[in-house]
Tab-separated table of C-alpha atoms in Angstrom:
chain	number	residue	atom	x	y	z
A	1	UNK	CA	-8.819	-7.777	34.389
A	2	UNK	CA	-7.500	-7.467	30.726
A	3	UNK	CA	-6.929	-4.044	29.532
A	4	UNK	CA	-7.292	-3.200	25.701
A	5	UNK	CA	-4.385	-3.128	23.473
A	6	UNK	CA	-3.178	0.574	22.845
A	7	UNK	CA	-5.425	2.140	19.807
A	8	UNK	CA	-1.920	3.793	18.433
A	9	UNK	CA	0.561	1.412	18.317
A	10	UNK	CA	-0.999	-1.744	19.415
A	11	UNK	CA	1.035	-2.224	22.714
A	12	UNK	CA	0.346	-4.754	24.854
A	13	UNK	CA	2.075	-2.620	27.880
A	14	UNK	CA	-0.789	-0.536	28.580
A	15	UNK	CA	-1.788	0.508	32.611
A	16	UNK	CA	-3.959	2.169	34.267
A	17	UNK	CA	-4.402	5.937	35.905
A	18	UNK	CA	-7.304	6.962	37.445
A	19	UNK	CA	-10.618	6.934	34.205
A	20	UNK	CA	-7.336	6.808	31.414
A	21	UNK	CA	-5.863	4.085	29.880
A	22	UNK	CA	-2.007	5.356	28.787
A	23	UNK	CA	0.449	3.223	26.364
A	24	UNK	CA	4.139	3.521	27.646
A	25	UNK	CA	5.445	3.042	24.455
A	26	UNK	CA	4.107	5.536	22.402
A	27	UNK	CA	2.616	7.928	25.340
A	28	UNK	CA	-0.617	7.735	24.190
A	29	UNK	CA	-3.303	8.339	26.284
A	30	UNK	CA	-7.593	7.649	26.007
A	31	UNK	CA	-10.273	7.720	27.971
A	32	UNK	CA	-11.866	3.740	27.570
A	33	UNK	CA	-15.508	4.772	28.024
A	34	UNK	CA	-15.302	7.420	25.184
A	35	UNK	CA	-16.217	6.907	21.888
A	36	UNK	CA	-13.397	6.235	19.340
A	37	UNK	CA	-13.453	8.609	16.402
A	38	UNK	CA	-10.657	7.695	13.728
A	39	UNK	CA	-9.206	10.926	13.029
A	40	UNK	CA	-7.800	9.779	9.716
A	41	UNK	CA	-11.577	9.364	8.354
A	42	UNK	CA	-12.185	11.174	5.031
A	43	UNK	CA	-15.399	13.204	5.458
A	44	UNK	CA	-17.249	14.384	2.670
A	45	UNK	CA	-20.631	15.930	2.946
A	46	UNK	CA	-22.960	16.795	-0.058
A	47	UNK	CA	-24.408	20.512	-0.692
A	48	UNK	CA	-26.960	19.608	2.122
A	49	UNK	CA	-24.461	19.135	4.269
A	50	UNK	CA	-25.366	15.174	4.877
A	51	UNK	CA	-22.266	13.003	5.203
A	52	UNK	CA	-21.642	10.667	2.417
A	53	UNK	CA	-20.300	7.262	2.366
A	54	UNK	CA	-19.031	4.724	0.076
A	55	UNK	CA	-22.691	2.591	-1.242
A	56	UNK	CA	-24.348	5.720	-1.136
A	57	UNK	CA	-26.529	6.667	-4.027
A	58	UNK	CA	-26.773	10.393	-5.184
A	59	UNK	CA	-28.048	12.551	-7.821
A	60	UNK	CA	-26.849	15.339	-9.346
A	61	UNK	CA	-27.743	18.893	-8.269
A	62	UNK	CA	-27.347	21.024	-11.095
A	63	UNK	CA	-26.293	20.038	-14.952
A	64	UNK	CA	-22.331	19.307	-15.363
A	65	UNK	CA	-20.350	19.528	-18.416
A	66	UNK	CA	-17.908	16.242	-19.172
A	67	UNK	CA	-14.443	17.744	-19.268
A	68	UNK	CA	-12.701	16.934	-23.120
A	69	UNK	CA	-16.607	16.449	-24.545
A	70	UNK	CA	-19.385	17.987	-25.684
A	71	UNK	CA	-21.868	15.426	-22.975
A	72	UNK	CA	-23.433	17.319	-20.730
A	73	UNK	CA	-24.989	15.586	-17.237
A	74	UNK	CA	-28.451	16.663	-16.610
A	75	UNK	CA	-29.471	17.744	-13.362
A	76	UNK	CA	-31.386	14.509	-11.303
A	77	UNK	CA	-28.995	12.144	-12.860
A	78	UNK	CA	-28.373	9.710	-10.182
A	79	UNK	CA	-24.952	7.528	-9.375
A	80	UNK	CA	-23.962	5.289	-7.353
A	81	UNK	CA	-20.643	5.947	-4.734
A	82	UNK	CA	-17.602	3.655	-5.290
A	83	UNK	CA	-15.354	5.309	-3.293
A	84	UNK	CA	-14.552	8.846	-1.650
A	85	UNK	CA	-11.098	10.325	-1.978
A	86	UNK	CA	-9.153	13.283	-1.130
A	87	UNK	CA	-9.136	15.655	-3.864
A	88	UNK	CA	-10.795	17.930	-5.987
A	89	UNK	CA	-13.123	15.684	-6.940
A	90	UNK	CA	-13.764	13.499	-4.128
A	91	UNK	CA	-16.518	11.068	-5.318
A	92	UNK	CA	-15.752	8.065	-7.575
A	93	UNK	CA	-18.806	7.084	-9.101
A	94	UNK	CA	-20.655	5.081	-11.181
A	95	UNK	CA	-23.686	6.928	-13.031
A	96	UNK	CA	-26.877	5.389	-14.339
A	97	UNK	CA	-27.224	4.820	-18.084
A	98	UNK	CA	-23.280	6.103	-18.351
A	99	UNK	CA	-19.962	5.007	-16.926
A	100	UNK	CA	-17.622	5.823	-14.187
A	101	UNK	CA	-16.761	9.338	-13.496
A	102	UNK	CA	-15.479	11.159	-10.679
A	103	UNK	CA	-17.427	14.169	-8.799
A	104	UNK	CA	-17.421	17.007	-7.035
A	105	UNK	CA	-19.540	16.498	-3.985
A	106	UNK	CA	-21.026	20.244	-3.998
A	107	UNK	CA	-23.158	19.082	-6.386
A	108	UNK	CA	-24.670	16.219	-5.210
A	109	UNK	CA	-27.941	15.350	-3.116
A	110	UNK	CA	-27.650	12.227	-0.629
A	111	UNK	CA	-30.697	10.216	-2.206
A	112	UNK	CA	-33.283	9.074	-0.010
A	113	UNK	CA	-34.056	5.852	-2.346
């Protein structure tokens, strides 16, 4: 029986005790059956509380004012996720009928469409 590589480090040298699975080298050890969650994930949620990712289209929740002009984004304007990042404004976006911009995901809606 081959046993995965470690998750961590990417040892080869991993062994068996008991349900675990434990690397020697870096001393990590998992459970094989559970359900890897990558806790280096960025996760952003909208003001609904709906987790966002990148492809996912959105629309605004309330009117925004464009920092250094007088443009104002109307409330229902929708956009399209490029990418999320950590920061104040964690959505990079590109809006309909405008260009890129980024967001502040408390006010956006996950769109359904």
């Amino acid at each position: 029986m081959s046993l995965p590589n470690c998750p961590k480090c990417d040892s080869a040298y991993v062994y068996e005790d008991q349900a675990m699975l434990i690397c020697p080298e870096c001393a990590h050890e998992w459970n094989p059956n559970e359900v890897v969650v990558d806790e280096d994930a960025l996760i952003i949620k909208d003001m609904g509380g709906n987790l966002l990712q990148e492809g996912d289209k959105v629309t605004l929740a309330k009117d925004l004012k464009v920092k250094g002009s007088s443009q104002v984004l109307k409330i229902g304007t929708k956009a399209t996720i490029k990418r999320l990042v950590d920061g104040d404004h964690d959505i990079d976006c590109k809006l309909d009928g405008g260009g890129e911009m980024m967001l502040k995901s408390q006010f956006v809606k996950k769109s359904s469409v």
